[in-house]
PDB file of C-alpha atoms in Angstrom:
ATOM      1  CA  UNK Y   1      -8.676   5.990  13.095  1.00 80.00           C
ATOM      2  CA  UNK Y   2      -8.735   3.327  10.770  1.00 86.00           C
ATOM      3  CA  UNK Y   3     -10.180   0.635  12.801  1.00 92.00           C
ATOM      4  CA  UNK Y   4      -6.853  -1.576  12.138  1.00 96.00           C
ATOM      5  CA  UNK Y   5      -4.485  -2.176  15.001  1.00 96.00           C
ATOM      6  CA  UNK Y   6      -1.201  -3.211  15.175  1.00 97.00           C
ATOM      7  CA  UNK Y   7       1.168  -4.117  18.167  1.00 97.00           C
ATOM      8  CA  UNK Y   8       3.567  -3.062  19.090  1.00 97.00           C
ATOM      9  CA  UNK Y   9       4.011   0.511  18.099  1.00 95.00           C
ATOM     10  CA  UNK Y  10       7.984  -0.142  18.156  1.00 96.00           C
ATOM     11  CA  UNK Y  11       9.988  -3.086  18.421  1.00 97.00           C
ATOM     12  CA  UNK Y  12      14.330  -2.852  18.688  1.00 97.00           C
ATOM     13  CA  UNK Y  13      15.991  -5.989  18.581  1.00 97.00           C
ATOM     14  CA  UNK Y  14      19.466  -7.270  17.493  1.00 97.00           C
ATOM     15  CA  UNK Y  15      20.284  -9.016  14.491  1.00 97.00           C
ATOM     16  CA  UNK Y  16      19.880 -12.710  14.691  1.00 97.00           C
ATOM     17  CA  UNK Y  17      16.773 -12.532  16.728  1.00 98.00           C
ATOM     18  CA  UNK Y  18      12.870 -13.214  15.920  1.00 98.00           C
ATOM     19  CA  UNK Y  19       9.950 -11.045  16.302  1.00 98.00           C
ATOM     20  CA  UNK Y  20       6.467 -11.348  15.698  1.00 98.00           C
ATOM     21  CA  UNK Y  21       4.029  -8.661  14.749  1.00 98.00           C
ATOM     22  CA  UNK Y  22       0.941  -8.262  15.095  1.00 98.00           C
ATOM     23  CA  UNK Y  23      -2.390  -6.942  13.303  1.00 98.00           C
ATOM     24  CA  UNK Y  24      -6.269  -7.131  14.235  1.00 98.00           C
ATOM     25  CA  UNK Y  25      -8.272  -6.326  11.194  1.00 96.00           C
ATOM     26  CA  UNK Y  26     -11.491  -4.008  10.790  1.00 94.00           C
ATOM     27  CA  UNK Y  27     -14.232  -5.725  12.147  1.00 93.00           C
ATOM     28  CA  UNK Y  28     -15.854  -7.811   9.275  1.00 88.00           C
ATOM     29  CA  UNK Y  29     -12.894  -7.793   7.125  1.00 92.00           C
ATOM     30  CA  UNK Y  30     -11.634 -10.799   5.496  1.00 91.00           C
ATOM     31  CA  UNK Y  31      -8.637  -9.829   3.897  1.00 92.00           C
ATOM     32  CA  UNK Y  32      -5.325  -8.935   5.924  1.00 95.00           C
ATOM     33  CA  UNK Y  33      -1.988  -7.268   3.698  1.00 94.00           C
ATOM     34  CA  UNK Y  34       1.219  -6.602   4.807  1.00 96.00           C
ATOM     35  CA  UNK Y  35       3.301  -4.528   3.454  1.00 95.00           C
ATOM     36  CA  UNK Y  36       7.504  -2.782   4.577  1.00 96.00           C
ATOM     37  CA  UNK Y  37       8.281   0.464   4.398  1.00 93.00           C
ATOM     38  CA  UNK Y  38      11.912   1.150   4.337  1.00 91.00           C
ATOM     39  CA  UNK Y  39      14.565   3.696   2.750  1.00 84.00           C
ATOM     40  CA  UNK Y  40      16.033   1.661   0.497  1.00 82.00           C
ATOM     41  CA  UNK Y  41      13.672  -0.537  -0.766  1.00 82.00           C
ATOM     42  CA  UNK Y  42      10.431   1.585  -0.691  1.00 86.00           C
ATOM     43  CA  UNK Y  43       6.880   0.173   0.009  1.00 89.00           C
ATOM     44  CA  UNK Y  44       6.238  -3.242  -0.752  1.00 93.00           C
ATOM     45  CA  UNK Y  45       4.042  -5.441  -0.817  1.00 93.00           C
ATOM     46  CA  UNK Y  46       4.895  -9.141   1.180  1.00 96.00           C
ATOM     47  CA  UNK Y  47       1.726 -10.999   1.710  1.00 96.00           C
ATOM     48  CA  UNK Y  48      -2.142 -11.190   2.094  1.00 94.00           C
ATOM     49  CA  UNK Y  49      -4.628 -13.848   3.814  1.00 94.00           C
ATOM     50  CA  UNK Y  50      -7.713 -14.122   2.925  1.00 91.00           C
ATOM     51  CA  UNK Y  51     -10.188 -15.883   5.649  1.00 91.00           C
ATOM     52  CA  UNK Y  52      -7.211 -17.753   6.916  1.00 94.00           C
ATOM     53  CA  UNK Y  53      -5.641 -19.125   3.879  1.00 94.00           C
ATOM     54  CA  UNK Y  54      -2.965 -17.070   2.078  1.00 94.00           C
ATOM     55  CA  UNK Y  55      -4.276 -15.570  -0.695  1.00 90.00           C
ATOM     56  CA  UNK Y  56      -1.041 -13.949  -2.854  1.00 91.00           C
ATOM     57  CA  UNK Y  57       2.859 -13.264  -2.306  1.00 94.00           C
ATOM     58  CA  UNK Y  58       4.442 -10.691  -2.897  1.00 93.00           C
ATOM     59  CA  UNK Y  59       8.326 -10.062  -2.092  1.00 86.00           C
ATOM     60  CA  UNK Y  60       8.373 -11.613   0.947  1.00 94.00           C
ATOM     61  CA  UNK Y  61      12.104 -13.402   2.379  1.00 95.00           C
ATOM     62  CA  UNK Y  62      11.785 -16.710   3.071  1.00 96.00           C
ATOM     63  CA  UNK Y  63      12.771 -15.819   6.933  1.00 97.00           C
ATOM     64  CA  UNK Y  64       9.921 -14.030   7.178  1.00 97.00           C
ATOM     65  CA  UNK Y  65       6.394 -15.962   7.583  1.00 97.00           C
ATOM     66  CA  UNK Y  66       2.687 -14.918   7.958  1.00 97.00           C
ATOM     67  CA  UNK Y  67      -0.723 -16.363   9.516  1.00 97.00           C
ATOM     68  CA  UNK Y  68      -4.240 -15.558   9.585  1.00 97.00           C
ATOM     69  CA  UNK Y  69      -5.960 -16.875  12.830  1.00 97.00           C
ATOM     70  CA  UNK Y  70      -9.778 -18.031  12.600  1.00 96.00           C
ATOM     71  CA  UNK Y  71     -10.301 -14.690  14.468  1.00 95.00           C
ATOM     72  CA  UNK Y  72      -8.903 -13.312  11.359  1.00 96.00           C
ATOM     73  CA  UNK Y  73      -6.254 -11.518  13.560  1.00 97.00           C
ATOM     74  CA  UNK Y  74      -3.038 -11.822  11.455  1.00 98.00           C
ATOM     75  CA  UNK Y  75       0.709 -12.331  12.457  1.00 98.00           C
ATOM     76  CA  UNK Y  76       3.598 -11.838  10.693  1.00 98.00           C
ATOM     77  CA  UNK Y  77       7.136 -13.275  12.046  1.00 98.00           C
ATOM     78  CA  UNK Y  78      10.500 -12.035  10.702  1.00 98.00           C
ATOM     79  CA  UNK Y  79      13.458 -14.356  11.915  1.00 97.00           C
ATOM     80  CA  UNK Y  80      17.515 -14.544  11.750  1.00 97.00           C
ATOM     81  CA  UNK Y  81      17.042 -10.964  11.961  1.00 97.00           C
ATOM     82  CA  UNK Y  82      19.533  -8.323   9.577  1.00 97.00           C
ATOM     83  CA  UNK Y  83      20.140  -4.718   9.763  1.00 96.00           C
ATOM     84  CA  UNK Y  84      18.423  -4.342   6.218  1.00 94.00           C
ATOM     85  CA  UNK Y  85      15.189  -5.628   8.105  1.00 96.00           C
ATOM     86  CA  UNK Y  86      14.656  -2.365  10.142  1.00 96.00           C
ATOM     87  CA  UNK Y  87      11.843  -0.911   8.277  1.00 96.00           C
ATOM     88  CA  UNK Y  88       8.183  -0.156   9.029  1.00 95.00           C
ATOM     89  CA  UNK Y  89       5.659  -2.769   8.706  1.00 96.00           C
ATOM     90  CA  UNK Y  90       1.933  -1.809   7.997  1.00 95.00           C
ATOM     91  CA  UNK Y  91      -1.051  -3.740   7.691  1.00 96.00           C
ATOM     92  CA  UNK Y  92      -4.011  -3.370   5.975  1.00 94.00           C
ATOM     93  CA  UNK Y  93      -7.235  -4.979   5.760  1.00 93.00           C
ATOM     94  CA  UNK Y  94     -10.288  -4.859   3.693  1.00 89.00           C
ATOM     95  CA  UNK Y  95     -13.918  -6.883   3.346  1.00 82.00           C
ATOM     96  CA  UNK Y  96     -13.554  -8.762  -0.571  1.00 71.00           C
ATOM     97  CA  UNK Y  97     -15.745 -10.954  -0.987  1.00 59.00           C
ATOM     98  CA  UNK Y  98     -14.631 -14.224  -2.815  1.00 53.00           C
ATOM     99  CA  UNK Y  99     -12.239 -13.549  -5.601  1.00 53.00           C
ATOM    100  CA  UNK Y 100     -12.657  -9.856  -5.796  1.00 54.00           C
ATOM    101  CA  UNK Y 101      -9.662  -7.358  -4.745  1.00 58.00           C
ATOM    102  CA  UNK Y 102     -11.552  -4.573  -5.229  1.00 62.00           C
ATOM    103  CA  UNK Y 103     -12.132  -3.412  -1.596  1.00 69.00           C
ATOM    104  CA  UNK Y 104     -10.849  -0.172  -0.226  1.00 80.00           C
ATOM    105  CA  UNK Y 105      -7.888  -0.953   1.866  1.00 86.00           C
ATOM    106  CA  UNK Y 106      -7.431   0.429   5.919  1.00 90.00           C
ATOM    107  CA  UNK Y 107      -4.390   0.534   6.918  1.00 92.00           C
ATOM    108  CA  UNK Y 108      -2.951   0.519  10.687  1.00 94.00           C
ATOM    109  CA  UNK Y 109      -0.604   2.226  12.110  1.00 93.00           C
ATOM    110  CA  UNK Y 110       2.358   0.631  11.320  1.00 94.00           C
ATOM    111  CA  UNK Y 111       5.169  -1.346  13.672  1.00 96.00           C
ATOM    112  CA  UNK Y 112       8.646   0.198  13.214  1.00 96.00           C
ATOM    113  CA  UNK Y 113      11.332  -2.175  13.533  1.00 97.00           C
ATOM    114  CA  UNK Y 114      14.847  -1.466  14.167  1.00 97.00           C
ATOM    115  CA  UNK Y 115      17.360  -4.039  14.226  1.00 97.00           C
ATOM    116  CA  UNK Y 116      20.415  -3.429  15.830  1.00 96.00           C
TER     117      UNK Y 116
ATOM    118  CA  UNK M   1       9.884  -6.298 -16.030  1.00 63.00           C
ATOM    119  CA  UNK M   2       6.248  -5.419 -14.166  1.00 64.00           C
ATOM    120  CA  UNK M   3       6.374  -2.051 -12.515  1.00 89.00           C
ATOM    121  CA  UNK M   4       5.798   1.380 -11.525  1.00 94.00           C
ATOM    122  CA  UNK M   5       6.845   4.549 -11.873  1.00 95.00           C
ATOM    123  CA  UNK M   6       6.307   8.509 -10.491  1.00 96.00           C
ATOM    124  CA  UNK M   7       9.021  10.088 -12.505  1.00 95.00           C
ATOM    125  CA  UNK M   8       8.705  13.013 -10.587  1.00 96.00           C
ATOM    126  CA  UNK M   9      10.197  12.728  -6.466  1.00 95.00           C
ATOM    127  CA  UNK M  10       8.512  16.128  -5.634  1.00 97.00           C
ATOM    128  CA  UNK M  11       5.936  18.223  -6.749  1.00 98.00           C
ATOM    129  CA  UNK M  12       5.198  21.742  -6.066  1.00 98.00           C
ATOM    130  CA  UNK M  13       1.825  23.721  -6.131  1.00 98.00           C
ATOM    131  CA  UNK M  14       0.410  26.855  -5.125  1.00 98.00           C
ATOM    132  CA  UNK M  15      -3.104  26.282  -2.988  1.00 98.00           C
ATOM    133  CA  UNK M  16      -5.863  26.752  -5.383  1.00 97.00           C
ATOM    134  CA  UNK M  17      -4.077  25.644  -8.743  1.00 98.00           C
ATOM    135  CA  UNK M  18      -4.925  22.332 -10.306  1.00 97.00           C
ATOM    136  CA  UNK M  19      -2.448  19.435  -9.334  1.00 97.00           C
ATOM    137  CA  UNK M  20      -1.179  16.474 -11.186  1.00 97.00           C
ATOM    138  CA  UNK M  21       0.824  13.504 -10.253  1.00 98.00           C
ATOM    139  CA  UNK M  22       2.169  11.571 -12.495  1.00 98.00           C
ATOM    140  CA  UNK M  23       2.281   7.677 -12.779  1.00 97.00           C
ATOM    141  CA  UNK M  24       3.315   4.932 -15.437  1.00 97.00           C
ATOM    142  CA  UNK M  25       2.936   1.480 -14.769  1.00 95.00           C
ATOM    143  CA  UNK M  26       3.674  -1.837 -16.406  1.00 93.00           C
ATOM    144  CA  UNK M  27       2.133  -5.158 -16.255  1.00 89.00           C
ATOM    145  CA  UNK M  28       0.848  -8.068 -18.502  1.00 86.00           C
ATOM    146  CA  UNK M  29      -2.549  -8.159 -18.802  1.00 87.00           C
ATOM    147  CA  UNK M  30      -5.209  -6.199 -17.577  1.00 88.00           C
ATOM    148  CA  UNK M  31      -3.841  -3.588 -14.459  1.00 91.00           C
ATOM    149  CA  UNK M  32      -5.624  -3.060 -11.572  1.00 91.00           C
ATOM    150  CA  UNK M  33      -4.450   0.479 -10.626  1.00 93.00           C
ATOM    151  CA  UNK M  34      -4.104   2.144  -7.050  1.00 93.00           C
ATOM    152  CA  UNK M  35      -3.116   5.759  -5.485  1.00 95.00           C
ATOM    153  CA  UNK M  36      -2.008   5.584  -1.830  1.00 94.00           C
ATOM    154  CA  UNK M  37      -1.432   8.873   0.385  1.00 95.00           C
ATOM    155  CA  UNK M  38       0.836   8.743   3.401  1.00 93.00           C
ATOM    156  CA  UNK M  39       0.495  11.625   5.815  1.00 89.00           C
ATOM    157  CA  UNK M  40       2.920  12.607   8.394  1.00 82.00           C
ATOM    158  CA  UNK M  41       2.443  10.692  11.306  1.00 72.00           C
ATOM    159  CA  UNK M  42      -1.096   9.013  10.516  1.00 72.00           C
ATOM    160  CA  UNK M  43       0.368   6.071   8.134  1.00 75.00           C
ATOM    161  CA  UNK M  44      -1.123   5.240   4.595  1.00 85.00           C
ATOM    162  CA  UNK M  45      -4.559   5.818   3.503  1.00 90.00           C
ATOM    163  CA  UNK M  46      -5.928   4.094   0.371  1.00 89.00           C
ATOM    164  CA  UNK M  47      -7.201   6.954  -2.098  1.00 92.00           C
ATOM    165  CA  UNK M  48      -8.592   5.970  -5.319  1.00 92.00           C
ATOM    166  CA  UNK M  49      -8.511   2.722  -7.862  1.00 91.00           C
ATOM    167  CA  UNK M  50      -9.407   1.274 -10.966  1.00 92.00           C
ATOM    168  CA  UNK M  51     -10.418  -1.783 -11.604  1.00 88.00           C
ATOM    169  CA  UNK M  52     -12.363  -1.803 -15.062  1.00 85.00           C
ATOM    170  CA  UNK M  53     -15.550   0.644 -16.682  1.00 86.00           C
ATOM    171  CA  UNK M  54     -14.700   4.441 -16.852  1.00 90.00           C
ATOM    172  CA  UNK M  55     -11.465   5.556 -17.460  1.00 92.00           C
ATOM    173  CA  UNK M  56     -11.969   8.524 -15.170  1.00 95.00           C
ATOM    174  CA  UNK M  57     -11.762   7.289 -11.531  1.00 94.00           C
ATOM    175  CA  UNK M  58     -12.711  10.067  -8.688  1.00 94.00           C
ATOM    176  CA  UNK M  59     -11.459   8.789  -5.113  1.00 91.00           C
ATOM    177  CA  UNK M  60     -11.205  10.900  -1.689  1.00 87.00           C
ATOM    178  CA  UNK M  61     -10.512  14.180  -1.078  1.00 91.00           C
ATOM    179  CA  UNK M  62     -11.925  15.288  -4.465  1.00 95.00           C
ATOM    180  CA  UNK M  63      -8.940  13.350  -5.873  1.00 96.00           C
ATOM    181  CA  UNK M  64      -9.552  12.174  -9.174  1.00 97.00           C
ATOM    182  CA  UNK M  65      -7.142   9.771 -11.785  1.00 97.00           C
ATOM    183  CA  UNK M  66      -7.853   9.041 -15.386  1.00 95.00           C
ATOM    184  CA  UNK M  67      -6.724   5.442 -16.459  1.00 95.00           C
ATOM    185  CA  UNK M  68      -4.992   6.263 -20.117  1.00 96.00           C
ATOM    186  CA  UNK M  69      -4.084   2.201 -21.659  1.00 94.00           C
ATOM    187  CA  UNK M  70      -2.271   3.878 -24.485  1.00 94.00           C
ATOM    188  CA  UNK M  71      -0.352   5.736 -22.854  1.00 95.00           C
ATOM    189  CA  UNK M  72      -0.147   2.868 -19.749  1.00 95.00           C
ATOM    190  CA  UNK M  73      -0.257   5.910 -17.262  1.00 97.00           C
ATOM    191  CA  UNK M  74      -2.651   6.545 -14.253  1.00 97.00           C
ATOM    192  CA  UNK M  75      -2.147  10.289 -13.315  1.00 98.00           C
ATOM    193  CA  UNK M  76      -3.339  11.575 -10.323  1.00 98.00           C
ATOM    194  CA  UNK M  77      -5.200  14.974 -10.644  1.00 97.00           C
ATOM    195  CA  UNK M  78      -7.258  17.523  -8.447  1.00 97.00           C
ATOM    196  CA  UNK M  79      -8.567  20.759  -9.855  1.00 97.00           C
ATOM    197  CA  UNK M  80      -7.519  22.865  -6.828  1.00 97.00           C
ATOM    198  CA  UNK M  81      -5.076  21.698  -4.548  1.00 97.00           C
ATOM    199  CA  UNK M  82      -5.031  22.782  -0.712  1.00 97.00           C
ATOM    200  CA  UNK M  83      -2.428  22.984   2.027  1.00 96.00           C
ATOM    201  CA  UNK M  84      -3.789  19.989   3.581  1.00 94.00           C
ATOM    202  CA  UNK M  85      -2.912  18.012   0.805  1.00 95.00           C
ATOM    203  CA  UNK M  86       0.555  17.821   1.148  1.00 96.00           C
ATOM    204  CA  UNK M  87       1.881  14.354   1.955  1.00 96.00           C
ATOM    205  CA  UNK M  88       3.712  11.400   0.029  1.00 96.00           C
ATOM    206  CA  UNK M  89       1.896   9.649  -2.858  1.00 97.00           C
ATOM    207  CA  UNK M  90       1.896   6.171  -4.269  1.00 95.00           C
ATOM    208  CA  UNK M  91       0.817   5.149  -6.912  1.00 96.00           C
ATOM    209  CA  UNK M  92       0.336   0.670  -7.123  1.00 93.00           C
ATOM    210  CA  UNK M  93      -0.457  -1.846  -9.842  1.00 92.00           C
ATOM    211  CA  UNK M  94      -1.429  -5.311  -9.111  1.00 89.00           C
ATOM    212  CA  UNK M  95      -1.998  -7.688 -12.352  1.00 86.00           C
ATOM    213  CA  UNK M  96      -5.187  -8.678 -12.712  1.00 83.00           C
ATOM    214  CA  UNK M  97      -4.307 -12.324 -13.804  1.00 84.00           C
ATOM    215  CA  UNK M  98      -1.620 -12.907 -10.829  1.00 84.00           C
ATOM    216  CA  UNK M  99      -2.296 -11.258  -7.510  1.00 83.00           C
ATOM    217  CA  UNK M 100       1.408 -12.109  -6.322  1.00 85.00           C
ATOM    218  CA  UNK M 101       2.534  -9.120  -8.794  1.00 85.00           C
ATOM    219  CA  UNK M 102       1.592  -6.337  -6.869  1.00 88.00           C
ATOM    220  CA  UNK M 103       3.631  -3.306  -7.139  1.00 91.00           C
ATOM    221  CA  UNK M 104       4.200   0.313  -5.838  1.00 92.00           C
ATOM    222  CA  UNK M 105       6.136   3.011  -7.185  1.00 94.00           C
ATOM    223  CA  UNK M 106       8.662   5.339  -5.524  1.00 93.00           C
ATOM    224  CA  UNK M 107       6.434   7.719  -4.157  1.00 95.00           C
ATOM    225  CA  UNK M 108       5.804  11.605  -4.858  1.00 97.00           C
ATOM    226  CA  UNK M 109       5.867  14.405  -2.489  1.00 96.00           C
ATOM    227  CA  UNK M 110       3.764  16.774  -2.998  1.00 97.00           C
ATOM    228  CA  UNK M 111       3.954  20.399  -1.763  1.00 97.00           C
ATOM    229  CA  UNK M 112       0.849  22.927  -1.977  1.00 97.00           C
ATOM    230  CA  UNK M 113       2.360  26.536  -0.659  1.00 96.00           C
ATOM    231  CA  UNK M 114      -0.207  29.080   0.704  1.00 95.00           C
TER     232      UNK M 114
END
């Protein structure tokens, strides 16, 4: 067990509609990734916060948006849903301390998606 | 373009022979370099990096990856591989001078038979 969370486990929905997932960090961790999973486009990287402020962007769709709360729990909210969207999402946090990305990374479990 | 990539989709092993997985990556600047291992059913675990100093890197597991900037490659290696290590690899690079480009190759399977 990593420590990371992430709800829920699974999540079908039909195209058009808007979810939100959700992550709860190590405790003590600062930093909060996310990152899809699917067949056809691999693992990527979409976002991280670090201590509430977004910290770098990866290939993340402009439907898709991300927050870090001051509990440092982090949500990430995928809207106007599309088939190609059904992937699985993980999260990952780590400590870093001011500019440094050199922290070993936990990840959760991972929310599967499926858009229908 | 900035990327990453495990030339090889599988890789098979007997238990007890040395192991290598291979990775090429490219980026401007200075890399910051990452393996990932993703187990059936227990998601993504973070395995090794480099970030600057010795070229030789040794992670988890008794993983080890030598960072070769000649060569631009970050091979994954383990003397003596076990059943247990089967899974799906990744191998990452983020740039060190933008932390937006942050990318992972296709991934590796790797297959140690008894």
């Amino acid at each position: 067990d990593s420590g990371v969370t992430q709800t829920p486990k699974h999540l079908i929905t039909a195209t058009g509609q808007r979810v939100t997932l959700r992550c709860s960090p190590r405790s003590g961790d600062l930093s909060v990734y996310w990152y899809q999973q699917s067949l056809d486009q691999g693992l990527q990287f979409l976002i991280q916060y670090y201590n509430g402020e977004e910290r770098a962007k990866g290939n993340i769709l402009e439907r898709f948006s991300a927050q870090q709360f001051p509990d440092l729990h982090s949500e990430l909210n995928l809207s106007s849903l599309e088939l190609g969207d059904s992937a699985l999402y993980f999260c990952a946090s780590s400590v870093e301390f001011g500019i440094a990305i050199t922290d070993t990374q936990y990840f959760g479990p991972g929310t599967r998606l499926t858009v229908l | 373009a900035q990327s990453v990539a495990q030339p090889e989709d599988q890789v098979n092993v007997a238990e007890g022979n040395p192991l290598t997985v291979k990775c090429t990556y490219s980026v401007s600047g200075n890399p910051y370099l990452f393996w990932y291992v993703q187990y059936p059913n227990r998601g993504l675990q973070f395995l090794l990096k480099y970030i600057t100093g010795d070229n030789l890197v040794k992670g988890s597991y008794g993983f080890e990856a030598e960072f070769n900037k000649s060569q631009t490659s970050f091979h994954l290696k383990k003397p003596s591989a076990l059943v247990s290590d089967s899974a799906l690899y990744f191998c990452a690079v983020r740039a060190a001078y933008n932390f937006n480009k942050f990318y992972f190759g296709s991934g590796t399977k790797l297959n140690v038979k008894p």
